[in-house]
Short mmCIF file of N, CA, C and O and ligand atoms in Angstrom, two decimals:
data_model
loop_
_atom_site.label_atom_id
_atom_site.label_comp_id
_atom_site.label_asym_id
_atom_site.label_seq_id
_atom_site.Cartn_x
_atom_site.Cartn_y
_atom_site.Cartn_z
N LYS T 1 -24.76 -1.17 8.54
CA LYS T 1 -24.29 -1.42 7.18
C LYS T 1 -23.68 -0.13 6.60
O LYS T 1 -24.35 0.89 6.54
N ILE T 2 -22.46 -0.23 6.19
CA ILE T 2 -21.76 0.95 5.65
C ILE T 2 -21.67 0.85 4.14
O ILE T 2 -21.25 -0.19 3.59
N LYS T 3 -22.10 1.91 3.50
CA LYS T 3 -22.00 1.95 2.04
C LYS T 3 -20.63 2.47 1.65
O LYS T 3 -20.24 3.57 2.00
N VAL T 4 -19.88 1.62 0.96
CA VAL T 4 -18.51 1.97 0.60
C VAL T 4 -18.43 2.28 -0.90
O VAL T 4 -18.81 1.45 -1.71
N PRO T 5 -17.96 3.48 -1.22
CA PRO T 5 -17.82 3.79 -2.65
C PRO T 5 -16.86 2.83 -3.34
O PRO T 5 -15.93 2.32 -2.71
N LEU T 6 -17.08 2.61 -4.61
CA LEU T 6 -16.28 1.64 -5.37
C LEU T 6 -14.79 1.95 -5.31
O LEU T 6 -13.98 1.05 -5.13
N ARG T 7 -14.47 3.22 -5.41
CA ARG T 7 -13.03 3.56 -5.43
C ARG T 7 -12.36 3.26 -4.09
O ARG T 7 -11.18 2.95 -4.04
N ILE T 8 -13.14 3.36 -3.01
CA ILE T 8 -12.60 2.99 -1.70
C ILE T 8 -12.38 1.48 -1.65
O ILE T 8 -11.38 1.00 -1.14
N LYS T 9 -13.34 0.75 -2.22
CA LYS T 9 -13.20 -0.72 -2.28
C LYS T 9 -11.95 -1.10 -3.04
O LYS T 9 -11.19 -1.98 -2.63
N ILE T 10 -11.74 -0.44 -4.16
CA ILE T 10 -10.55 -0.72 -4.97
C ILE T 10 -9.29 -0.38 -4.18
O ILE T 10 -8.33 -1.14 -4.18
N PHE T 11 -9.36 0.74 -3.48
CA PHE T 11 -8.21 1.14 -2.68
C PHE T 11 -7.94 0.13 -1.57
O PHE T 11 -6.80 -0.26 -1.34
N MET T 12 -9.01 -0.32 -0.90
CA MET T 12 -8.84 -1.29 0.18
C MET T 12 -8.31 -2.62 -0.36
O MET T 12 -7.50 -3.28 0.29
N TRP T 13 -8.75 -2.95 -1.56
CA TRP T 13 -8.22 -4.16 -2.21
C TRP T 13 -6.72 -4.02 -2.43
O TRP T 13 -5.95 -4.94 -2.19
N PHE T 14 -6.33 -2.83 -2.86
CA PHE T 14 -4.92 -2.55 -3.08
C PHE T 14 -4.12 -2.68 -1.78
O PHE T 14 -3.07 -3.31 -1.75
N VAL T 15 -4.65 -2.11 -0.71
CA VAL T 15 -3.99 -2.19 0.60
C VAL T 15 -3.88 -3.65 1.02
O VAL T 15 -2.82 -4.11 1.45
N HIS T 16 -4.98 -4.38 0.88
CA HIS T 16 -5.04 -5.79 1.25
C HIS T 16 -3.97 -6.58 0.49
O HIS T 16 -3.26 -7.40 1.06
N LYS T 17 -3.89 -6.31 -0.79
CA LYS T 17 -2.91 -6.99 -1.64
C LYS T 17 -1.48 -6.69 -1.17
O LYS T 17 -0.63 -7.58 -1.15
N GLN T 18 -1.25 -5.44 -0.82
CA GLN T 18 0.07 -5.05 -0.33
C GLN T 18 0.42 -5.80 0.95
O GLN T 18 1.55 -6.23 1.14
N VAL T 19 -0.56 -5.95 1.83
CA VAL T 19 -0.35 -6.66 3.09
C VAL T 19 0.00 -8.12 2.81
O VAL T 19 0.92 -8.67 3.41
N ILE T 20 -0.72 -8.72 1.88
CA ILE T 20 -0.44 -10.12 1.51
C ILE T 20 0.97 -10.25 0.96
O ILE T 20 1.72 -11.14 1.33
N LEU T 21 1.33 -9.33 0.09
CA LEU T 21 2.68 -9.35 -0.50
C LEU T 21 3.74 -9.21 0.58
O LEU T 21 4.77 -9.87 0.54
N THR T 22 3.47 -8.36 1.55
CA THR T 22 4.41 -8.15 2.65
C THR T 22 4.56 -9.43 3.47
O THR T 22 5.67 -9.84 3.80
N LYS T 23 3.43 -10.05 3.76
CA LYS T 23 3.44 -11.30 4.53
C LYS T 23 4.17 -12.41 3.79
O LYS T 23 4.99 -13.12 4.36
N ASP T 24 3.86 -12.53 2.50
CA ASP T 24 4.53 -13.53 1.66
C ASP T 24 6.03 -13.33 1.72
O ASP T 24 6.79 -14.28 1.84
N ASN T 25 6.40 -12.08 1.62
CA ASN T 25 7.81 -11.72 1.64
C ASN T 25 8.45 -12.14 2.95
O ASN T 25 9.55 -12.70 2.97
N LEU T 26 7.76 -11.92 4.04
CA LEU T 26 8.27 -12.28 5.36
C LEU T 26 8.37 -13.80 5.52
O LEU T 26 9.35 -14.31 6.06
N ILE T 27 7.36 -14.50 5.02
CA ILE T 27 7.36 -15.95 5.12
C ILE T 27 8.52 -16.54 4.32
O ILE T 27 9.23 -17.44 4.78
N LYS T 28 8.71 -16.00 3.12
CA LYS T 28 9.81 -16.47 2.27
C LYS T 28 11.15 -16.29 2.97
O LYS T 28 12.07 -17.07 2.80
N ARG T 29 11.24 -15.21 3.75
CA ARG T 29 12.49 -14.95 4.45
C ARG T 29 12.51 -15.63 5.82
O ARG T 29 13.40 -15.40 6.62
N ARG T 30 11.50 -16.44 6.06
CA ARG T 30 11.38 -17.21 7.31
C ARG T 30 11.48 -16.34 8.56
O ARG T 30 11.95 -16.79 9.60
N TRP T 31 11.01 -15.12 8.43
CA TRP T 31 10.91 -14.20 9.56
C TRP T 31 12.26 -13.88 10.21
O TRP T 31 12.33 -13.44 11.33
N VAL T 32 13.33 -14.16 9.52
CA VAL T 32 14.65 -13.83 10.08
C VAL T 32 15.40 -12.84 9.19
O VAL T 32 15.05 -12.64 8.04
N GLY T 33 16.43 -12.28 9.77
CA GLY T 33 17.26 -11.34 9.02
C GLY T 33 16.57 -10.00 8.84
O GLY T 33 15.46 -9.80 9.30
N SER T 34 17.26 -9.09 8.21
CA SER T 34 16.68 -7.78 7.98
C SER T 34 15.63 -7.90 6.89
O SER T 34 15.82 -8.60 5.90
N SER T 35 14.51 -7.25 7.12
CA SER T 35 13.46 -7.33 6.11
C SER T 35 13.67 -6.23 5.08
O SER T 35 13.80 -5.06 5.41
N ARG T 36 13.73 -6.67 3.85
CA ARG T 36 13.88 -5.74 2.74
C ARG T 36 12.59 -5.72 1.93
O ARG T 36 11.90 -6.73 1.84
N CYS T 37 12.34 -4.58 1.36
CA CYS T 37 11.17 -4.46 0.49
C CYS T 37 11.28 -5.50 -0.62
O CYS T 37 12.37 -5.75 -1.14
N CYS T 38 10.15 -6.11 -0.99
CA CYS T 38 10.20 -7.13 -2.04
C CYS T 38 10.22 -6.51 -3.44
O CYS T 38 10.36 -7.22 -4.43
N PHE T 39 10.09 -5.19 -3.53
CA PHE T 39 10.07 -4.55 -4.84
C PHE T 39 11.36 -3.78 -5.14
O PHE T 39 11.72 -3.59 -6.28
N CYS T 40 12.00 -3.33 -4.09
CA CYS T 40 13.30 -2.69 -4.26
C CYS T 40 14.14 -3.17 -3.08
O CYS T 40 13.73 -4.06 -2.36
N ASP T 41 15.28 -2.57 -2.86
CA ASP T 41 16.14 -3.11 -1.81
C ASP T 41 16.12 -2.28 -0.52
O ASP T 41 16.98 -2.41 0.34
N HIS T 42 15.11 -1.44 -0.41
CA HIS T 42 14.99 -0.58 0.76
C HIS T 42 14.47 -1.37 1.95
O HIS T 42 13.82 -2.39 1.78
N ASP T 43 14.77 -0.88 3.17
CA ASP T 43 14.19 -1.49 4.37
C ASP T 43 12.67 -1.43 4.26
O ASP T 43 12.11 -0.40 3.88
N GLU T 44 12.03 -2.51 4.59
CA GLU T 44 10.59 -2.56 4.44
C GLU T 44 9.87 -2.07 5.69
O GLU T 44 9.91 -2.71 6.74
N THR T 45 9.26 -0.92 5.55
CA THR T 45 8.41 -0.38 6.61
C THR T 45 7.07 -0.07 5.97
O THR T 45 6.97 -0.02 4.74
N ILE T 46 6.07 0.12 6.81
CA ILE T 46 4.75 0.49 6.28
C ILE T 46 4.87 1.79 5.48
O ILE T 46 4.34 1.90 4.38
N GLN T 47 5.60 2.72 6.06
CA GLN T 47 5.83 4.01 5.40
C GLN T 47 6.44 3.82 4.02
O GLN T 47 6.00 4.40 3.04
N HIS T 48 7.44 2.96 3.97
CA HIS T 48 8.10 2.70 2.70
C HIS T 48 7.15 2.02 1.72
O HIS T 48 7.00 2.43 0.57
N LEU T 49 6.51 0.97 2.21
CA LEU T 49 5.66 0.15 1.35
C LEU T 49 4.52 0.95 0.70
O LEU T 49 4.22 0.75 -0.46
N PHE T 50 3.93 1.85 1.47
CA PHE T 50 2.78 2.59 0.94
C PHE T 50 3.14 3.91 0.29
O PHE T 50 2.38 4.41 -0.54
N LEU T 51 4.26 4.50 0.69
CA LEU T 51 4.55 5.85 0.22
C LEU T 51 5.86 6.01 -0.52
O LEU T 51 5.95 6.71 -1.51
N GLU T 52 6.91 5.36 -0.03
CA GLU T 52 8.25 5.67 -0.53
C GLU T 52 8.74 4.73 -1.62
O GLU T 52 9.61 5.10 -2.41
N CYS T 53 8.24 3.52 -1.61
CA CYS T 53 8.69 2.55 -2.60
C CYS T 53 8.37 3.03 -4.03
O CYS T 53 7.29 3.58 -4.26
N PRO T 54 9.28 2.85 -4.96
CA PRO T 54 9.00 3.23 -6.35
C PRO T 54 7.72 2.58 -6.88
O PRO T 54 6.98 3.20 -7.65
N LEU T 55 7.45 1.36 -6.43
CA LEU T 55 6.23 0.69 -6.86
C LEU T 55 4.99 1.40 -6.32
O LEU T 55 4.00 1.59 -7.02
N ALA T 56 5.07 1.78 -5.03
CA ALA T 56 3.95 2.51 -4.42
C ALA T 56 3.71 3.82 -5.16
O ALA T 56 2.56 4.17 -5.44
N LYS T 57 4.79 4.51 -5.48
CA LYS T 57 4.67 5.78 -6.19
C LYS T 57 4.02 5.58 -7.55
O LYS T 57 3.17 6.36 -7.96
N LEU T 58 4.40 4.50 -8.20
CA LEU T 58 3.82 4.18 -9.51
C LEU T 58 2.32 3.89 -9.35
O LEU T 58 1.49 4.38 -10.12
N LEU T 59 1.98 3.11 -8.32
CA LEU T 59 0.58 2.77 -8.09
C LEU T 59 -0.25 4.00 -7.74
O LEU T 59 -1.37 4.15 -8.19
N TRP T 60 0.34 4.89 -6.92
CA TRP T 60 -0.38 6.12 -6.56
C TRP T 60 -0.63 6.97 -7.80
O TRP T 60 -1.68 7.58 -7.93
N ARG T 61 0.37 7.00 -8.69
CA ARG T 61 0.19 7.76 -9.93
C ARG T 61 -0.94 7.17 -10.75
O ARG T 61 -1.78 7.89 -11.30
N THR T 62 -0.98 5.85 -10.80
CA THR T 62 -2.03 5.16 -11.54
C THR T 62 -3.39 5.44 -10.92
O THR T 62 -4.36 5.76 -11.62
N ILE T 63 -3.46 5.36 -9.58
CA ILE T 63 -4.71 5.63 -8.87
C ILE T 63 -5.14 7.08 -9.10
O ILE T 63 -6.31 7.36 -9.34
N HIS T 64 -4.16 7.97 -9.08
CA HIS T 64 -4.45 9.38 -9.30
C HIS T 64 -5.06 9.62 -10.67
O HIS T 64 -6.06 10.32 -10.82
N ILE T 65 -4.49 8.99 -11.68
CA ILE T 65 -4.97 9.15 -13.05
C ILE T 65 -6.34 8.46 -13.22
O ILE T 65 -7.27 9.03 -13.78
N ALA T 66 -6.44 7.26 -12.69
CA ALA T 66 -7.66 6.46 -12.87
C ALA T 66 -8.83 6.97 -12.06
O ALA T 66 -9.97 6.98 -12.53
N PHE T 67 -8.58 7.38 -10.81
CA PHE T 67 -9.69 7.72 -9.91
C PHE T 67 -9.68 9.16 -9.44
O PHE T 67 -10.52 9.56 -8.66
N ASN T 68 -8.68 9.92 -9.89
CA ASN T 68 -8.54 11.31 -9.46
C ASN T 68 -8.41 11.42 -7.95
O ASN T 68 -9.00 12.29 -7.31
N ILE T 69 -7.65 10.51 -7.38
CA ILE T 69 -7.39 10.50 -5.94
C ILE T 69 -5.95 10.97 -5.73
O ILE T 69 -5.03 10.43 -6.34
N ASN T 70 -5.79 11.96 -4.88
CA ASN T 70 -4.45 12.46 -4.63
C ASN T 70 -3.67 11.50 -3.73
O ASN T 70 -4.21 10.98 -2.76
N PRO T 71 -2.40 11.29 -4.05
CA PRO T 71 -1.58 10.42 -3.19
C PRO T 71 -1.49 11.01 -1.78
O PRO T 71 -1.47 12.23 -1.63
N PRO T 72 -1.45 10.17 -0.76
CA PRO T 72 -1.35 10.67 0.62
C PRO T 72 0.04 11.23 0.88
O PRO T 72 1.01 10.79 0.28
N VAL T 73 0.11 12.22 1.77
CA VAL T 73 1.41 12.80 2.10
C VAL T 73 2.14 11.97 3.15
O VAL T 73 3.35 11.95 3.20
N ASP T 74 1.40 11.31 4.01
CA ASP T 74 1.99 10.42 5.00
C ASP T 74 1.01 9.32 5.39
O ASP T 74 -0.13 9.32 4.95
N ILE T 75 1.48 8.41 6.24
CA ILE T 75 0.66 7.26 6.64
C ILE T 75 -0.60 7.71 7.39
O ILE T 75 -1.68 7.18 7.15
N GLU T 76 -0.42 8.70 8.26
CA GLU T 76 -1.57 9.18 9.02
C GLU T 76 -2.67 9.71 8.10
O GLU T 76 -3.84 9.39 8.28
N SER T 77 -2.27 10.49 7.12
CA SER T 77 -3.29 11.02 6.21
C SER T 77 -3.86 9.91 5.34
O SER T 77 -5.03 9.93 4.96
N LEU T 78 -3.03 8.93 5.06
CA LEU T 78 -3.49 7.78 4.26
C LEU T 78 -4.66 7.09 4.94
O LEU T 78 -5.73 6.94 4.38
N PHE T 79 -4.45 6.70 6.21
CA PHE T 79 -5.50 5.98 6.91
C PHE T 79 -6.55 6.91 7.47
O PHE T 79 -7.72 6.57 7.50
N GLY T 80 -6.13 8.09 7.93
CA GLY T 80 -7.08 9.06 8.45
C GLY T 80 -8.10 9.48 7.42
O GLY T 80 -9.30 9.44 7.66
N THR T 81 -7.62 9.84 6.23
CA THR T 81 -8.51 10.32 5.18
C THR T 81 -9.37 9.20 4.62
O THR T 81 -10.56 9.38 4.39
N TRP T 82 -8.74 8.07 4.44
CA TRP T 82 -9.43 7.00 3.75
C TRP T 82 -10.44 6.26 4.62
O TRP T 82 -11.43 5.75 4.11
N LEU T 83 -10.16 6.19 5.89
CA LEU T 83 -11.01 5.34 6.72
C LEU T 83 -12.00 6.13 7.57
O LEU T 83 -12.62 5.58 8.46
N THR T 84 -12.13 7.41 7.28
CA THR T 84 -13.16 8.18 7.99
C THR T 84 -14.17 8.73 7.01
O THR T 84 -13.90 8.80 5.83
ZN1 LIG D 1 10.39 -0.75 -2.02
#
């Protein structure tokens, strides 16, 4: 049994929600054509979705203010730091 701090739970919820949004976006596009971010018009990659998208940046700022968590510099640090 792993004890997960509340802020990690909130963060994981956020990640989960992003994954759902990504999937919804893909389903809407019927898995064909170039995949574009559903929040801006950039190519949708994990890197973009979590770090580069204006929405992600806004959310990180919110998380930073609310939980005093620094935004990750890259995907590796995002999952490395958070999941260990
Ligand atoms: Zn975007």
